[in-house]
Amino acid sequence: MTLTAAPKTESSDGLDELFNRVNMLLGDPGAGSGSRKELGKSDAFVPRQPRNMRETGINAAMIEKIIMRFLFQVGAETSRRIAAQLRLPYKVLEPLFKQLRSDKHLDLAGTTSTGDSEFCITESGRDRARRYTLECTYFGSAPVSLEDYVASVAAQSIAGQVVTKQDLTRAFKGLIINEAMFNRLGPAINSGRGMFLFGEPGNGKTSIAERVTGAFGSTVWIPRAVEIEGEIMRIFDPAVHEVVEEEGQNSGLLDSMDIDRRWVQVKRPTVIAGGELTMDELEISLNPTSRICESPLQVKSNCGTLVIDDFGRQKMPVDMLLNRWIVPLEKRFDYLNMPNGKKIQMPFDQLIIFSTNLEPKDLVDGAFLRRIPYKIEVPDPSEAEFVDLFRIMCDKLGFQHRPDAIRYLVDTHYRPTNRPFRLCQPRDLLLQVRNFCQFHSVPLELSCEAFDAAVLNYFSVMD
């Protein structure tokens, strides 16, 4: 594979090439006759099981290395279990098994009652496997090609999704969202590019950002690993990606389509990076022991949402982060450096949300603000919204709603000092009231005394 020839998603010709590649992967006999507007649909990409080595997209030498490393660890195993380990059909691996036996690297150890061959590694095979293991210890699922991964991202692009008012209402269920802000969020999400969420702390910026991906309501297929010029890079991360169904439990249409098990169906990802974000997390990392590459955060968030929480308070300077992403935000692809020094082009396909307590204009210059087309302020709630949120939280926390006690709180502790309302305060104050009631062994109820104590504790160093 020639990496420099990787399709560029910003180019019309590149998208046509990707669309044709996707159709080939899906086994569509009419490849090339479709419309690009189909890209991005939740069912636009379903990986089909390869029928031969060529259709895997990777060369036999890579697969041989994984087989030999696996047998180097276990000693002997049946051909079917080896195929299951690599998540490839047995018929794809059968010619390779024959070749390895012919080369005296594998030997037939026996046959199971079901007629399955059991292979063991020979001495020459062990020497070869040892060399392979020094290069890299990976012996998991066979990777997919970079070309196939790029095609899959184009087919499932976040930019191809359309979010309606109903979708956003469903995603934000349980949150109090200002109507004016709600109507601004929808178009920003549909842009599929990026936005600033800014405003005072405690008004739900992070909660909003975390729920945005749910508005798309679709799933995507991601590979467990990708092969890039002989290197293996993990894409699937169980800490980030939520699997839709356990292996082997797909049914109906998907089951009948013979899914390529090297791919995992997950909910569109939401990756959150906070103040601990460093530049290293934005680059491909190499485990020095296993020699396996780990994909950076922006790759793991492809086809989903990447939230930079508490933007402006990262360990790295703001301008360093902005300079790193100014081209990817514009072009929708990123250049990454492989550990061997080669530079590769990867899709940069996610909705990026910069959540900050600071004014965007105080953080970044005009050139960067232009590349983030939406700047949405998360305002303080009105008094009516604040009071209504108390009603909602009383029900959640087991309190009987007492409008008179809440009116006392507002009239006594907010209005006289012009204390601003925050969306987090009803929950936080009610938790303080609950602790007060438990300590004094009194019924769980709202009272003026309990609110006085809660306010004293909560705001003691904030005012």
mmCIF file with all atom_site columns, C-alpha atoms in Angstrom, residues 267-435:
data_model
loop_
_atom_site.group_PDB
_atom_site.id
_atom_site.type_symbol
_atom_site.label_atom_id
_atom_site.label_alt_id
_atom_site.label_comp_id
_atom_site.label_asym_id
_atom_site.label_entity_id
_atom_site.label_seq_id
_atom_site.pdbx_PDB_ins_code
_atom_site.Cartn_x
_atom_site.Cartn_y
_atom_site.Cartn_z
_atom_site.occupancy
_atom_site.B_iso_or_equiv
_atom_site.pdbx_formal_charge
_atom_site.auth_seq_id
_atom_site.auth_comp_id
_atom_site.auth_asym_id
_atom_site.auth_atom_id
_atom_site.pdbx_PDB_model_num
ATOM 1   C CA . LYS A 1 267 ? -22.069 3.357  19.617 1.00 0.00 ? 267 LYS A CA 1
ATOM 2   C CA . ARG A 1 268 ? -20.724 6.510  18.045 1.00 0.00 ? 268 ARG A CA 1
ATOM 3   C CA . PRO A 1 269 ? -17.876 7.364  20.418 1.00 0.00 ? 269 PRO A CA 1
ATOM 4   C CA . THR A 1 270 ? -17.618 10.272 22.820 1.00 0.00 ? 270 THR A CA 1
ATOM 5   C CA . VAL A 1 271 ? -14.034 10.882 23.896 1.00 0.00 ? 271 VAL A CA 1
ATOM 6   C CA . ILE A 1 272 ? -13.455 13.393 26.701 1.00 0.00 ? 272 ILE A CA 1
ATOM 7   C CA . ALA A 1 273 ? -10.064 14.934 27.417 1.00 0.00 ? 273 ALA A CA 1
ATOM 8   C CA . GLY A 1 274 ? -9.701  17.317 30.343 1.00 0.00 ? 274 GLY A CA 1
ATOM 9   C CA . GLY A 1 275 ? -6.982  19.403 31.885 1.00 0.00 ? 275 GLY A CA 1
ATOM 10  C CA . GLU A 1 276 ? -4.637  16.409 31.890 1.00 0.00 ? 276 GLU A CA 1
ATOM 11  C CA . LEU A 1 277 ? -4.446  16.384 28.067 1.00 0.00 ? 277 LEU A CA 1
ATOM 12  C CA . THR A 1 278 ? -0.892  16.386 26.705 1.00 0.00 ? 278 THR A CA 1
ATOM 13  C CA . MET A 1 279 ? 0.551   16.560 23.207 1.00 0.00 ? 279 MET A CA 1
ATOM 14  C CA . ASP A 1 280 ? 1.664   12.933 23.477 1.00 0.00 ? 280 ASP A CA 1
ATOM 15  C CA . GLU A 1 281 ? -1.985  11.832 23.564 1.00 0.00 ? 281 GLU A CA 1
ATOM 16  C CA . LEU A 1 282 ? -2.506  13.425 20.144 1.00 0.00 ? 282 LEU A CA 1
ATOM 17  C CA . GLU A 1 283 ? 0.200   11.312 18.514 1.00 0.00 ? 283 GLU A CA 1
ATOM 18  C CA . ILE A 1 284 ? 0.603   7.615  17.796 1.00 0.00 ? 284 ILE A CA 1
ATOM 19  C CA . SER A 1 285 ? 2.313   5.987  20.759 1.00 0.00 ? 285 SER A CA 1
ATOM 20  C CA . LEU A 1 286 ? 4.450   2.861  20.719 1.00 0.00 ? 286 LEU A CA 1
ATOM 21  C CA . ASN A 1 287 ? 4.546   0.489  23.653 1.00 0.00 ? 287 ASN A CA 1
ATOM 22  C CA . PRO A 1 288 ? 8.293   -0.136 24.027 1.00 0.00 ? 288 PRO A CA 1
ATOM 23  C CA . THR A 1 289 ? 7.735   -3.646 25.378 1.00 0.00 ? 289 THR A CA 1
ATOM 24  C CA . SER A 1 290 ? 5.029   -5.018 23.087 1.00 0.00 ? 290 SER A CA 1
ATOM 25  C CA . ARG A 1 291 ? 5.978   -2.873 20.065 1.00 0.00 ? 291 ARG A CA 1
ATOM 26  C CA . ILE A 1 292 ? 2.260   -2.315 19.425 1.00 0.00 ? 292 ILE A CA 1
ATOM 27  C CA . CYS A 1 293 ? 1.072   1.149  18.366 1.00 0.00 ? 293 CYS A CA 1
ATOM 28  C CA . GLU A 1 294 ? -1.838  2.856  20.118 1.00 0.00 ? 294 GLU A CA 1
ATOM 29  C CA . SER A 1 295 ? -4.011  5.298  18.195 1.00 0.00 ? 295 SER A CA 1
ATOM 30  C CA . PRO A 1 296 ? -4.350  8.867  19.526 1.00 0.00 ? 296 PRO A CA 1
ATOM 31  C CA . LEU A 1 297 ? -7.542  10.350 20.993 1.00 0.00 ? 297 LEU A CA 1
ATOM 32  C CA . GLN A 1 298 ? -8.710  12.015 17.798 1.00 0.00 ? 298 GLN A CA 1
ATOM 33  C CA . VAL A 1 299 ? -8.532  8.720  15.889 1.00 0.00 ? 299 VAL A CA 1
ATOM 34  C CA . LYS A 1 300 ? -10.508 6.910  18.591 1.00 0.00 ? 300 LYS A CA 1
ATOM 35  C CA . SER A 1 301 ? -13.155 9.634  18.357 1.00 0.00 ? 301 SER A CA 1
ATOM 36  C CA . ASN A 1 302 ? -13.583 9.394  14.574 1.00 0.00 ? 302 ASN A CA 1
ATOM 37  C CA . CYS A 1 303 ? -17.269 9.285  13.552 1.00 0.00 ? 303 CYS A CA 1
ATOM 38  C CA . GLY A 1 304 ? -18.196 10.631 16.989 1.00 0.00 ? 304 GLY A CA 1
ATOM 39  C CA . THR A 1 305 ? -17.478 13.531 19.323 1.00 0.00 ? 305 THR A CA 1
ATOM 40  C CA . LEU A 1 306 ? -14.238 14.733 20.883 1.00 0.00 ? 306 LEU A CA 1
ATOM 41  C CA . VAL A 1 307 ? -14.742 16.936 23.937 1.00 0.00 ? 307 VAL A CA 1
ATOM 42  C CA . ILE A 1 308 ? -11.868 19.119 25.131 1.00 0.00 ? 308 ILE A CA 1
ATOM 43  C CA . ASP A 1 309 ? -13.162 19.845 28.618 1.00 0.00 ? 309 ASP A CA 1
ATOM 44  C CA . ASP A 1 310 ? -11.983 22.813 30.657 1.00 0.00 ? 310 ASP A CA 1
ATOM 45  C CA . PHE A 1 311 ? -10.258 24.168 27.550 1.00 0.00 ? 311 PHE A CA 1
ATOM 46  C CA . GLY A 1 312 ? -7.533  26.655 28.367 1.00 0.00 ? 312 GLY A CA 1
ATOM 47  C CA . ARG A 1 313 ? -6.409  24.859 31.509 1.00 0.00 ? 313 ARG A CA 1
ATOM 48  C CA . GLN A 1 314 ? -4.426  22.062 29.866 1.00 0.00 ? 314 GLN A CA 1
ATOM 49  C CA . LYS A 1 315 ? -0.811  21.476 30.820 1.00 0.00 ? 315 LYS A CA 1
ATOM 50  C CA . MET A 1 316 ? 0.249   22.474 27.311 1.00 0.00 ? 316 MET A CA 1
ATOM 51  C CA . PRO A 1 317 ? -0.017  26.090 26.104 1.00 0.00 ? 317 PRO A CA 1
ATOM 52  C CA . VAL A 1 318 ? -3.283  26.830 24.288 1.00 0.00 ? 318 VAL A CA 1
ATOM 53  C CA . ASP A 1 319 ? -1.496  28.010 21.151 1.00 0.00 ? 319 ASP A CA 1
ATOM 54  C CA . MET A 1 320 ? 0.403   24.718 20.962 1.00 0.00 ? 320 MET A CA 1
ATOM 55  C CA . LEU A 1 321 ? -2.853  22.747 20.873 1.00 0.00 ? 321 LEU A CA 1
ATOM 56  C CA . LEU A 1 322 ? -4.387  25.141 18.361 1.00 0.00 ? 322 LEU A CA 1
ATOM 57  C CA . ASN A 1 323 ? -1.384  25.008 16.057 1.00 0.00 ? 323 ASN A CA 1
ATOM 58  C CA . ARG A 1 324 ? -1.520  21.217 16.201 1.00 0.00 ? 324 ARG A CA 1
ATOM 59  C CA . TRP A 1 325 ? -5.137  21.137 15.020 1.00 0.00 ? 325 TRP A CA 1
ATOM 60  C CA . ILE A 1 326 ? -5.564  24.198 12.852 1.00 0.00 ? 326 ILE A CA 1
ATOM 61  C CA . VAL A 1 327 ? -5.015  22.251 9.601  1.00 0.00 ? 327 VAL A CA 1
ATOM 62  C CA . PRO A 1 328 ? -7.018  19.125 10.573 1.00 0.00 ? 328 PRO A CA 1
ATOM 63  C CA . LEU A 1 329 ? -10.002 21.301 11.537 1.00 0.00 ? 329 LEU A CA 1
ATOM 64  C CA . GLU A 1 330 ? -9.908  22.924 8.121  1.00 0.00 ? 330 GLU A CA 1
ATOM 65  C CA . LYS A 1 331 ? -9.085  19.892 5.962  1.00 0.00 ? 331 LYS A CA 1
ATOM 66  C CA . ARG A 1 332 ? -10.730 17.096 7.992  1.00 0.00 ? 332 ARG A CA 1
ATOM 67  C CA . PHE A 1 333 ? -7.634  14.930 7.818  1.00 0.00 ? 333 PHE A CA 1
ATOM 68  C CA . ASP A 1 334 ? -4.578  14.738 10.034 1.00 0.00 ? 334 ASP A CA 1
ATOM 69  C CA . TYR A 1 335 ? -0.940  13.847 9.518  1.00 0.00 ? 335 TYR A CA 1
ATOM 70  C CA . LEU A 1 336 ? 0.488   11.487 12.114 1.00 0.00 ? 336 LEU A CA 1
ATOM 71  C CA . ASN A 1 337 ? 4.042   10.294 12.613 1.00 0.00 ? 337 ASN A CA 1
ATOM 72  C CA . MET A 1 338 ? 4.619   6.565  12.888 1.00 0.00 ? 338 MET A CA 1
ATOM 73  C CA . PRO A 1 339 ? 7.290   5.374  15.340 1.00 0.00 ? 339 PRO A CA 1
ATOM 74  C CA . ASN A 1 340 ? 9.458   4.411  12.358 1.00 0.00 ? 340 ASN A CA 1
ATOM 75  C CA . GLY A 1 341 ? 9.445   8.033  11.195 1.00 0.00 ? 341 GLY A CA 1
ATOM 76  C CA . LYS A 1 342 ? 6.957   7.687  8.346  1.00 0.00 ? 342 LYS A CA 1
ATOM 77  C CA . LYS A 1 343 ? 4.154   10.227 8.095  1.00 0.00 ? 343 LYS A CA 1
ATOM 78  C CA . ILE A 1 344 ? 0.642   8.977  7.370  1.00 0.00 ? 344 ILE A CA 1
ATOM 79  C CA . GLN A 1 345 ? -2.620  10.691 6.553  1.00 0.00 ? 345 GLN A CA 1
ATOM 80  C CA . MET A 1 346 ? -5.580  9.781  8.772  1.00 0.00 ? 346 MET A CA 1
ATOM 81  C CA . PRO A 1 347 ? -9.222  10.911 8.801  1.00 0.00 ? 347 PRO A CA 1
ATOM 82  C CA . PHE A 1 348 ? -10.041 13.706 11.240 1.00 0.00 ? 348 PHE A CA 1
ATOM 83  C CA . ASP A 1 349 ? -13.775 13.127 11.318 1.00 0.00 ? 349 ASP A CA 1
ATOM 84  C CA . GLN A 1 350 ? -15.475 14.124 14.545 1.00 0.00 ? 350 GLN A CA 1
ATOM 85  C CA . LEU A 1 351 ? -17.471 16.927 16.096 1.00 0.00 ? 351 LEU A CA 1
ATOM 86  C CA . ILE A 1 352 ? -15.020 18.760 18.342 1.00 0.00 ? 352 ILE A CA 1
ATOM 87  C CA . ILE A 1 353 ? -16.452 20.578 21.340 1.00 0.00 ? 353 ILE A CA 1
ATOM 88  C CA . PHE A 1 354 ? -14.250 22.975 23.268 1.00 0.00 ? 354 PHE A CA 1
ATOM 89  C CA . SER A 1 355 ? -15.862 23.425 26.680 1.00 0.00 ? 355 SER A CA 1
ATOM 90  C CA . THR A 1 356 ? -14.510 26.324 28.696 1.00 0.00 ? 356 THR A CA 1
ATOM 91  C CA . ASN A 1 357 ? -15.319 28.694 31.545 1.00 0.00 ? 357 ASN A CA 1
ATOM 92  C CA . LEU A 1 358 ? -13.407 31.426 29.722 1.00 0.00 ? 358 LEU A CA 1
ATOM 93  C CA . GLU A 1 359 ? -14.362 33.698 26.845 1.00 0.00 ? 359 GLU A CA 1
ATOM 94  C CA . PRO A 1 360 ? -13.188 32.120 23.551 1.00 0.00 ? 360 PRO A CA 1
ATOM 95  C CA . LYS A 1 361 ? -11.862 35.484 22.311 1.00 0.00 ? 361 LYS A CA 1
ATOM 96  C CA . ASP A 1 362 ? -9.609  35.624 25.368 1.00 0.00 ? 362 ASP A CA 1
ATOM 97  C CA . LEU A 1 363 ? -8.178  32.194 24.572 1.00 0.00 ? 363 LEU A CA 1
ATOM 98  C CA . VAL A 1 364 ? -7.599  32.074 20.830 1.00 0.00 ? 364 VAL A CA 1
ATOM 99  C CA . ASP A 1 365 ? -6.969  34.395 17.920 1.00 0.00 ? 365 ASP A CA 1
ATOM 100 C CA . GLY A 1 366 ? -9.360  35.245 15.114 1.00 0.00 ? 366 GLY A CA 1
ATOM 101 C CA . ALA A 1 367 ? -7.839  32.746 12.683 1.00 0.00 ? 367 ALA A CA 1
ATOM 102 C CA . PHE A 1 368 ? -8.694  29.838 14.952 1.00 0.00 ? 368 PHE A CA 1
ATOM 103 C CA . LEU A 1 369 ? -12.119 31.219 15.880 1.00 0.00 ? 369 LEU A CA 1
ATOM 104 C CA . ARG A 1 370 ? -12.955 31.258 12.180 1.00 0.00 ? 370 ARG A CA 1
ATOM 105 C CA . ARG A 1 371 ? -12.282 27.524 11.990 1.00 0.00 ? 371 ARG A CA 1
ATOM 106 C CA . ILE A 1 372 ? -14.685 26.850 14.867 1.00 0.00 ? 372 ILE A CA 1
ATOM 107 C CA . PRO A 1 373 ? -17.882 28.151 13.269 1.00 0.00 ? 373 PRO A CA 1
ATOM 108 C CA . TYR A 1 374 ? -20.160 27.970 16.321 1.00 0.00 ? 374 TYR A CA 1
ATOM 109 C CA . LYS A 1 375 ? -19.616 29.713 19.663 1.00 0.00 ? 375 LYS A CA 1
ATOM 110 C CA . ILE A 1 376 ? -22.476 28.970 22.025 1.00 0.00 ? 376 ILE A CA 1
ATOM 111 C CA . GLU A 1 377 ? -22.819 30.448 25.484 1.00 0.00 ? 377 GLU A CA 1
ATOM 112 C CA . VAL A 1 378 ? -24.369 28.271 28.176 1.00 0.00 ? 378 VAL A CA 1
ATOM 113 C CA . PRO A 1 379 ? -26.206 30.926 30.212 1.00 0.00 ? 379 PRO A CA 1
ATOM 114 C CA . ASP A 1 380 ? -27.209 31.019 33.845 1.00 0.00 ? 380 ASP A CA 1
ATOM 115 C CA . PRO A 1 381 ? -30.724 29.657 34.366 1.00 0.00 ? 381 PRO A CA 1
ATOM 116 C CA . SER A 1 382 ? -33.586 32.053 34.923 1.00 0.00 ? 382 SER A CA 1
ATOM 117 C CA . GLU A 1 383 ? -35.242 32.105 38.329 1.00 0.00 ? 383 GLU A CA 1
ATOM 118 C CA . ALA A 1 384 ? -38.153 30.081 36.946 1.00 0.00 ? 384 ALA A CA 1
ATOM 119 C CA . GLU A 1 385 ? -35.782 27.445 35.514 1.00 0.00 ? 385 GLU A CA 1
ATOM 120 C CA . PHE A 1 386 ? -33.849 27.366 38.779 1.00 0.00 ? 386 PHE A CA 1
ATOM 121 C CA . VAL A 1 387 ? -36.999 26.769 40.833 1.00 0.00 ? 387 VAL A CA 1
ATOM 122 C CA . ASP A 1 388 ? -38.240 24.141 38.378 1.00 0.00 ? 388 ASP A CA 1
ATOM 123 C CA . LEU A 1 389 ? -34.940 22.278 38.635 1.00 0.00 ? 389 LEU A CA 1
ATOM 124 C CA . PHE A 1 390 ? -35.435 22.078 42.404 1.00 0.00 ? 390 PHE A CA 1
ATOM 125 C CA . ARG A 1 391 ? -38.752 20.347 41.763 1.00 0.00 ? 391 ARG A CA 1
ATOM 126 C CA . ILE A 1 392 ? -37.071 17.812 39.469 1.00 0.00 ? 392 ILE A CA 1
ATOM 127 C CA . MET A 1 393 ? -34.190 17.152 41.858 1.00 0.00 ? 393 MET A CA 1
ATOM 128 C CA . CYS A 1 394 ? -36.497 16.806 44.886 1.00 0.00 ? 394 CYS A CA 1
ATOM 129 C CA . ASP A 1 395 ? -38.179 13.901 43.137 1.00 0.00 ? 395 ASP A CA 1
ATOM 130 C CA . LYS A 1 396 ? -34.839 12.291 42.236 1.00 0.00 ? 396 LYS A CA 1
ATOM 131 C CA . LEU A 1 397 ? -33.373 12.630 45.740 1.00 0.00 ? 397 LEU A CA 1
ATOM 132 C CA . GLY A 1 398 ? -36.440 11.573 47.696 1.00 0.00 ? 398 GLY A CA 1
ATOM 133 C CA . PHE A 1 399 ? -37.576 14.958 49.034 1.00 0.00 ? 399 PHE A CA 1
ATOM 134 C CA . GLN A 1 400 ? -41.158 16.134 49.141 1.00 0.00 ? 400 GLN A CA 1
ATOM 135 C CA . HIS A 1 401 ? -41.296 19.271 47.039 1.00 0.00 ? 401 HIS A CA 1
ATOM 136 C CA . ARG A 1 402 ? -41.999 22.361 49.195 1.00 0.00 ? 402 ARG A CA 1
ATOM 137 C CA . PRO A 1 403 ? -42.330 25.536 47.099 1.00 0.00 ? 403 PRO A CA 1
ATOM 138 C CA . ASP A 1 404 ? -42.400 27.697 50.240 1.00 0.00 ? 404 ASP A CA 1
ATOM 139 C CA . ALA A 1 405 ? -38.977 26.429 51.390 1.00 0.00 ? 405 ALA A CA 1
ATOM 140 C CA . ILE A 1 406 ? -37.465 27.010 47.954 1.00 0.00 ? 406 ILE A CA 1
ATOM 141 C CA . ARG A 1 407 ? -38.984 30.497 47.887 1.00 0.00 ? 407 ARG A CA 1
ATOM 142 C CA . TYR A 1 408 ? -37.333 31.155 51.251 1.00 0.00 ? 408 TYR A CA 1
ATOM 143 C CA . LEU A 1 409 ? -33.986 30.043 49.805 1.00 0.00 ? 409 LEU A CA 1
ATOM 144 C CA . VAL A 1 410 ? -34.276 32.393 46.822 1.00 0.00 ? 410 VAL A CA 1
ATOM 145 C CA . ASP A 1 411 ? -35.607 35.384 48.778 1.00 0.00 ? 411 ASP A CA 1
ATOM 146 C CA . THR A 1 412 ? -33.096 35.030 51.625 1.00 0.00 ? 412 THR A CA 1
ATOM 147 C CA . HIS A 1 413 ? -29.897 33.790 50.033 1.00 0.00 ? 413 HIS A CA 1
ATOM 148 C CA . TYR A 1 414 ? -30.028 34.869 46.371 1.00 0.00 ? 414 TYR A CA 1
ATOM 149 C CA . ARG A 1 415 ? -31.942 38.096 45.816 1.00 0.00 ? 415 ARG A CA 1
ATOM 150 C CA . PRO A 1 416 ? -30.395 40.261 48.583 1.00 0.00 ? 416 PRO A CA 1
ATOM 151 C CA . THR A 1 417 ? -26.854 39.643 47.301 1.00 0.00 ? 417 THR A CA 1
ATOM 152 C CA . ASN A 1 418 ? -27.685 39.219 43.587 1.00 0.00 ? 418 ASN A CA 1
ATOM 153 C CA . ARG A 1 419 ? -26.137 35.775 43.791 1.00 0.00 ? 419 ARG A CA 1
ATOM 154 C CA . PRO A 1 420 ? -26.259 34.189 40.310 1.00 0.00 ? 420 PRO A CA 1
ATOM 155 C CA . PHE A 1 421 ? -28.224 31.007 39.749 1.00 0.00 ? 421 PHE A CA 1
ATOM 156 C CA . ARG A 1 422 ? -26.303 27.959 38.532 1.00 0.00 ? 422 ARG A CA 1
ATOM 157 C CA . LEU A 1 423 ? -27.781 24.737 37.201 1.00 0.00 ? 423 LEU A CA 1
ATOM 158 C CA . CYS A 1 424 ? -25.666 22.588 39.516 1.00 0.00 ? 424 CYS A CA 1
ATOM 159 C CA . GLN A 1 425 ? -26.814 24.328 42.692 1.00 0.00 ? 425 GLN A CA 1
ATOM 160 C CA . PRO A 1 426 ? -30.227 22.660 43.264 1.00 0.00 ? 426 PRO A CA 1
ATOM 161 C CA . ARG A 1 427 ? -28.614 19.221 43.294 1.00 0.00 ? 427 ARG A CA 1
ATOM 162 C CA . ASP A 1 428 ? -25.639 20.332 45.373 1.00 0.00 ? 428 ASP A CA 1
ATOM 163 C CA . LEU A 1 429 ? -27.735 22.156 47.965 1.00 0.00 ? 429 LEU A CA 1
ATOM 164 C CA . LEU A 1 430 ? -30.236 19.305 48.275 1.00 0.00 ? 430 LEU A CA 1
ATOM 165 C CA . LEU A 1 431 ? -27.389 16.881 48.941 1.00 0.00 ? 431 LEU A CA 1
ATOM 166 C CA . GLN A 1 432 ? -26.230 19.201 51.730 1.00 0.00 ? 432 GLN A CA 1
ATOM 167 C CA . VAL A 1 433 ? -29.784 19.300 53.127 1.00 0.00 ? 433 VAL A CA 1
ATOM 168 C CA . ARG A 1 434 ? -29.916 15.503 53.072 1.00 0.00 ? 434 ARG A CA 1
ATOM 169 C CA . ASN A 1 435 ? -26.655 15.272 55.009 1.00 0.00 ? 435 ASN A CA 1
#
